[in-house]
């Protein structure tokens, strides 16, 4: 806009200077007897023309300066609006990254009966240890957005998907922008689910593997591909879920972190010797020691970390296939190996994924997500 303005100013000036040249020549040629009078007139006119030229140039310069001041003021105001006083305060007092700002305020002593921090200082999120409003405010201000992936292949679609999605609409990351990525071989049978504002759903058609083990394992490949093709361009976080579950309480922004693992409800309070790691040295998932037993029904984090996890697990699954071995608990065994090699930065307590069949509920103050009934015989294929 400013360059076109300059162009029109230049052309106006050149027209004026041509006109003024013509008008200064004419009177001198016509009246020779009144030479002195004319000379005075000519001088006067020339002086006036030069004077008005100067005046116009000054006006143009002043206008440009005013425009510049307006533009600079606008830019300054925009910068001021982006950095709110709260951000100044947080940056000055607590430094970056932002995620750790709110974690500093976790109350690790609130649940003395359970472990609330790992040996590598990652928080384990239990009810009572966090301020839900503080996490929500921070993530809403940071405009955090979440992609949720879920697979409903074969008979799992009719059996579980509607309950999973409608309950997620009530409890999963309320207040944040969320898109559900549903992978299915039966897109025509998708249930109708009413979505809240700023929430959307995408259906991605996948082939149905003949063995249920492959349906489960090959999720890693599909997750990696959708992160690459879409999620990384639009979302901060990705959470990957089994479909055979129902949200029953807040599953909120306190669960978001760089790399998030879920403690398995059946093993969180068991000794390591009871963990069902893959103990076969032939498998890439082999482990003779570990930290915890994680549940593959939930994992998440920033998209970069989830992509790294999915790529790693898929590669190891394929290496096992080449060697004609299969890990004991399929993708879950590889996931456990990955989190042993690459420690998660955040752990979710079993309150985030609870099996109602477990009798001992003394540590469970709230159930946020519950395992649905399993009907392996009638639902699984292969
Ligand atoms: N899955 C599916 N169709 C199948 C088998 C598995 O869609 O026939 C997906 C579904 O999302 C399921 C996940 O893979 O939740 C893992 O399988 P499953 O829940 O049976 O494993 P489990 O929780 O018993 O370990
Ligand atoms: Mn499951």
XYZ file of C-alpha atoms and ligand atoms in Angstrom:
408
model
C 0.000 0.000 0.000
C 2.798 2.437 0.904
C 4.673 1.756 -2.377
C 1.582 2.558 -4.506
C 1.146 5.729 -2.484
C 4.736 6.802 -3.360
C 4.158 6.036 -7.044
C 1.068 8.330 -7.249
C 2.906 11.132 -5.380
C 5.765 10.966 -7.905
C 3.452 11.152 -10.951
C 1.533 14.153 -9.472
C 4.809 15.997 -8.900
C 6.104 15.383 -12.433
C 2.787 16.632 -13.990
C 2.971 19.784 -11.895
C 6.567 20.509 -12.804
C 5.717 20.165 -16.573
C 2.796 22.599 -16.196
C 4.875 25.083 -14.262
C 7.643 25.029 -16.933
C 5.103 25.837 -19.670
C 3.510 28.680 -17.737
C 6.881 30.350 -16.920
C 7.936 30.477 -20.643
C 4.736 31.957 -22.185
C 4.566 35.524 -20.668
C 8.255 36.342 -21.349
C 7.806 35.666 -25.124
C 4.559 37.781 -25.563
C 5.092 41.184 -23.814
C 8.573 42.547 -24.705
C 7.728 46.245 -23.836
C 6.804 45.555 -20.279
C 9.990 43.561 -19.728
C 10.644 44.627 -16.168
C 7.041 44.234 -15.053
C 6.884 40.841 -16.625
C 10.191 39.873 -15.104
C 8.808 40.694 -11.694
C 5.618 38.753 -12.462
C 7.623 35.797 -13.750
C 9.824 35.821 -10.688
C 6.779 36.011 -8.448
C 5.099 33.078 -10.209
C 8.285 31.030 -10.247
C 8.781 31.729 -6.583
C 5.174 30.771 -5.820
C 5.434 27.565 -7.888
C 8.685 26.547 -6.219
C 7.161 27.512 -2.870
C 4.019 25.408 -3.398
C 6.189 22.480 -4.616
C 8.180 22.673 -1.427
C 4.970 22.894 0.602
C 3.532 19.781 -1.066
C 6.765 17.871 -0.533
C 6.739 18.832 3.149
C 3.108 17.727 3.465
C 4.018 14.381 1.858
C 6.983 13.911 4.208
C 4.883 14.790 7.278
C 2.111 12.400 6.128
C 4.665 9.593 5.728
C 6.050 10.302 9.200
C 2.545 10.248 10.736
C 1.837 6.944 8.949
C 5.076 5.494 10.275
C 4.239 6.553 13.834
C 0.750 4.986 13.529
C 2.210 1.690 12.199
C 4.849 1.541 14.941
C 2.248 2.281 17.638
C 0.006 -0.506 16.303
C 2.893 -2.991 16.316
C 3.852 -2.002 19.862
C 0.264 -2.386 21.092
C 0.017 -5.835 19.482
C 3.182 -6.996 21.222
C 1.881 -5.635 24.543
C -1.427 -7.466 24.124
C 0.279 -10.783 23.371
C 2.397 -10.620 26.508
C -0.153 -10.366 29.286
C 0.963 -9.297 32.781
C 0.432 -12.905 33.971
C 2.928 -14.176 31.398
C 5.455 -11.601 32.515
C 4.994 -12.752 36.085
C 5.325 -16.451 35.277
C 8.328 -15.919 33.017
C 10.030 -13.776 35.623
C 9.350 -16.013 38.600
C 9.324 -19.526 37.227
C 11.078 -19.612 33.880
C 10.284 -21.992 31.047
C 9.087 -24.425 29.865
C 5.478 -23.511 30.620
C 4.450 -27.087 31.376
C 6.654 -27.220 34.436
C 5.206 -23.929 35.724
C 2.008 -25.578 36.858
C 3.692 -28.851 37.861
C 5.682 -26.886 40.474
C 2.392 -26.410 42.279
C 1.484 -30.084 42.453
C 0.891 -31.206 46.010
C 3.006 -34.368 46.127
C 2.213 -34.906 49.797
C -1.559 -34.918 49.329
C -1.711 -38.698 48.853
C 0.698 -40.251 51.389
C -0.501 -43.810 50.666
C 0.628 -43.796 47.035
C 3.702 -42.861 45.044
C 3.241 -39.388 43.530
C 6.677 -38.992 41.874
C 8.949 -41.348 39.975
C 12.644 -41.816 40.684
C 13.352 -39.506 37.734
C 11.030 -36.858 39.251
C 8.148 -37.248 36.834
C 4.799 -36.518 38.525
C 2.243 -39.297 38.959
C -1.163 -37.628 38.743
C -3.542 -38.638 41.532
C -6.770 -36.966 42.624
C -5.974 -34.326 45.261
C -2.470 -33.541 44.016
C -3.433 -30.925 41.417
C -5.451 -27.752 41.015
C -7.734 -28.509 38.063
C -8.657 -24.843 37.475
C -5.010 -23.808 37.326
C -4.267 -26.441 34.643
C -7.354 -25.502 32.656
C -6.572 -21.777 32.790
C -2.957 -22.355 31.723
C -3.840 -24.654 28.839
C -6.689 -22.449 27.626
C -4.332 -19.429 27.703
C -1.658 -21.428 25.838
C -4.337 -22.529 23.347
C -3.440 -26.194 23.855
C -5.266 -28.491 21.474
C -5.663 -32.253 21.575
C -6.080 -34.957 18.930
C -7.554 -38.216 20.260
C -7.018 -41.380 18.245
C -9.244 -44.416 18.707
C -9.668 -47.616 16.690
C -13.010 -49.358 16.262
C -12.435 -52.192 13.832
C -14.857 -55.040 13.142
C -17.316 -55.775 15.915
C -15.633 -53.311 18.311
C -17.402 -50.470 16.511
C -20.966 -51.449 17.421
C -19.957 -52.728 20.825
C -17.995 -49.762 22.205
C -17.581 -46.671 20.037
C -20.763 -44.748 20.854
C -20.294 -45.066 24.609
C -16.638 -44.127 24.304
C -17.334 -40.956 22.287
C -20.418 -39.723 24.137
C -18.677 -40.156 27.493
C -15.540 -38.407 26.123
C -17.722 -35.446 25.193
C -18.750 -35.186 28.861
C -15.336 -35.623 30.464
C -12.344 -35.471 28.117
C -10.394 -32.185 28.020
C -13.471 -29.987 28.429
C -12.771 -26.419 27.319
C -9.973 -27.342 24.899
C -10.064 -27.767 21.149
C -10.364 -31.518 20.508
C -10.621 -33.639 17.368
C -11.409 -37.351 17.496
C -9.661 -39.415 14.848
C -11.706 -42.600 14.537
C -10.069 -45.438 12.599
C -12.474 -48.042 11.336
C -13.084 -50.481 8.494
C -16.827 -49.666 8.699
C -17.211 -45.895 8.140
C -20.870 -46.345 7.115
C -21.728 -47.682 10.557
C -20.377 -44.688 12.483
C -22.690 -43.785 15.376
C -24.181 -40.299 15.527
C -22.575 -38.320 18.341
C -23.443 -34.747 19.241
C -20.267 -32.695 19.612
C -19.722 -29.567 21.694
C -18.366 -26.380 20.055
C -14.645 -26.497 19.145
C -14.785 -30.286 18.936
C -14.830 -32.294 15.753
C -14.533 -35.853 14.486
C -12.724 -37.379 11.532
C -13.230 -40.904 10.272
C -10.273 -42.668 8.700
C -10.891 -45.918 6.887
C -8.437 -48.712 7.584
C -8.160 -52.277 6.387
C -9.195 -54.992 8.812
C -6.339 -57.311 9.687
C -7.415 -60.914 10.019
C -5.816 -61.406 13.471
C -6.884 -59.262 16.462
C -3.253 -59.108 17.536
C -2.432 -57.347 14.254
C -5.396 -54.979 14.559
C -3.966 -53.930 17.902
C -0.280 -53.783 16.858
C -0.753 -52.048 13.526
C -2.341 -49.094 15.308
C 1.211 -47.802 15.812
C 1.757 -47.443 12.080
C -1.584 -45.699 11.507
C -0.995 -43.320 14.428
C 2.432 -42.342 13.107
C 1.016 -41.711 9.629
C -1.886 -39.538 10.786
C 0.435 -37.476 13.000
C 2.664 -36.866 9.995
C -0.145 -36.108 7.568
C -2.423 -34.009 9.776
C -2.050 -33.840 13.510
C 1.345 -32.130 13.591
C -0.042 -29.201 11.613
C -3.007 -28.531 13.894
C -2.505 -29.911 17.411
C -0.179 -29.633 20.379
C -0.979 -32.998 21.960
C -2.064 -36.481 20.875
C -3.750 -39.044 23.119
C -4.263 -42.615 21.922
C -7.012 -44.749 23.485
C -8.419 -48.251 23.385
C -12.099 -48.079 22.500
C -13.346 -50.567 25.112
C -13.562 -47.960 27.865
C -15.961 -45.341 29.225
C -15.156 -41.928 30.706
C -16.822 -41.567 34.090
C -15.109 -38.499 35.560
C -12.930 -35.533 34.638
C -10.059 -36.531 32.328
C -8.672 -33.040 32.039
C -5.704 -30.902 31.090
C -3.737 -32.044 34.160
C -3.092 -35.219 32.139
C -1.291 -33.317 29.379
C 2.477 -33.505 29.251
C 5.450 -34.115 26.991
C 5.320 -37.894 27.157
C 2.491 -39.499 29.121
C 2.194 -43.134 30.266
C -0.648 -44.907 32.060
C 0.000 -47.090 35.128
C -1.749 -50.436 34.656
C -4.538 -50.832 37.202
C -3.668 -54.470 37.931
C 0.059 -53.868 38.489
C 0.567 -50.364 39.968
C 0.882 -51.820 43.484
C 2.529 -55.126 42.596
C 6.227 -56.028 42.866
C 8.306 -55.912 39.692
C 8.564 -59.689 39.616
C 4.821 -59.794 38.870
C 5.042 -57.505 35.837
C 4.193 -59.246 32.585
C 7.086 -57.836 30.551
C 8.188 -59.845 27.550
C 10.823 -62.209 28.947
C 11.722 -63.795 25.624
C 15.260 -62.715 24.594
C 14.328 -63.396 20.957
C 11.845 -60.519 20.965
C 12.737 -56.862 20.549
C 10.400 -56.196 23.476
C 12.497 -58.319 25.862
C 13.013 -56.776 29.305
C 14.644 -58.236 32.396
C 14.103 -55.056 34.433
C 11.904 -51.994 34.248
C 10.301 -49.186 36.200
C 6.534 -49.782 36.136
C 4.058 -51.805 34.123
C 2.313 -49.434 31.726
C -1.066 -49.971 30.068
C -1.206 -49.547 26.290
C -4.891 -48.571 26.498
C -3.756 -44.939 27.016
C -0.620 -43.101 25.984
C -0.032 -39.571 24.833
C 2.056 -36.440 24.826
C 3.169 -33.740 22.443
C 2.876 -35.000 18.881
C 6.651 -35.215 18.384
C 7.034 -37.663 21.286
C 3.993 -39.749 20.363
C 5.270 -40.042 16.813
C 8.646 -41.185 18.107
C 6.955 -43.800 20.318
C 4.705 -45.052 17.502
C 7.611 -45.244 15.022
C 9.797 -47.102 17.516
C 7.102 -49.616 18.457
C 6.083 -50.242 14.841
C 9.713 -50.804 13.797
C 10.247 -53.282 16.646
C 6.966 -55.078 15.863
C 8.094 -55.492 12.246
C 11.564 -56.675 13.290
C 9.890 -59.309 15.465
C 7.735 -60.387 12.524
C 10.853 -60.835 10.383
C 12.294 -62.992 13.146
C 9.067 -64.942 13.528
C 8.444 -63.886 17.094
C 5.575 -62.010 18.702
C 5.882 -60.174 21.985
C 3.843 -61.556 24.878
C 1.389 -58.623 25.081
C 1.918 -57.360 21.533
C 2.050 -53.537 21.247
C 1.870 -53.240 25.059
C 5.144 -55.156 25.463
C 6.879 -52.849 22.968
C 5.359 -49.801 24.647
C 6.769 -50.931 27.994
C 10.201 -51.374 26.443
C 9.994 -47.905 24.854
C 9.090 -46.228 28.168
C 11.943 -48.124 29.885
C 14.397 -46.686 27.336
C 12.713 -43.248 27.082
C 11.284 -42.322 30.469
C 7.833 -40.700 30.324
C 7.655 -37.183 31.746
C 4.231 -37.771 33.320
C 2.426 -40.811 34.666
C -1.309 -41.188 35.134
C -2.475 -43.028 38.227
C -4.896 -45.941 37.799
C -7.683 -43.457 38.604
C -7.331 -42.607 34.890
C -7.957 -46.168 33.706
C -9.631 -48.413 36.253
C -10.972 -51.934 35.989
C -14.149 -52.204 38.094
C -13.400 -55.901 38.626
C -10.506 -55.037 40.938
C -11.705 -55.528 44.512
C -9.120 -53.418 46.303
C -10.167 -49.823 45.614
C -8.562 -48.196 48.630
C -6.266 -45.947 46.547
C -8.925 -44.914 44.068
C -10.553 -41.638 45.116
C -12.204 -41.039 41.736
C -12.672 -43.124 38.607
C -12.112 -41.090 35.455
C -12.172 -43.870 32.874
C -13.403 -47.421 33.363
C -12.703 -50.584 31.435
C -15.809 -51.806 29.645
C -16.833 -55.439 29.822
C -14.670 -57.584 27.569
C -16.375 -60.106 25.340
C -13.344 -61.546 23.606
C -15.126 -64.653 22.307
C -17.840 -62.798 20.449
C -15.992 -59.611 19.480
C -12.447 -60.491 18.516
C -11.545 -61.732 15.074
C -8.896 -64.208 13.956
N -9.395 -53.380 18.280
C -10.446 -53.265 17.373
N -10.978 -54.405 16.847
C -10.556 -55.648 17.190
C -9.518 -55.754 18.131
C -8.961 -54.597 18.663
O -10.862 -52.164 17.034
O -11.101 -56.636 16.677
C -8.791 -52.145 18.822
C -9.712 -51.472 19.837
O -9.471 -50.097 19.860
C -9.251 -52.106 21.110
C -7.754 -52.158 20.916
O -7.598 -52.453 19.524
O -9.661 -51.347 22.249
C -6.998 -53.175 21.753
O -7.646 -54.413 21.760
P -8.391 -54.959 23.081
O -9.118 -53.845 23.711
O -9.163 -56.169 22.717
O -7.144 -55.356 23.974
P -7.091 -55.458 25.553
O -7.595 -54.188 26.137
O -7.944 -56.598 25.960
O -5.641 -55.683 25.849
Mn -8.815 -52.707 25.524
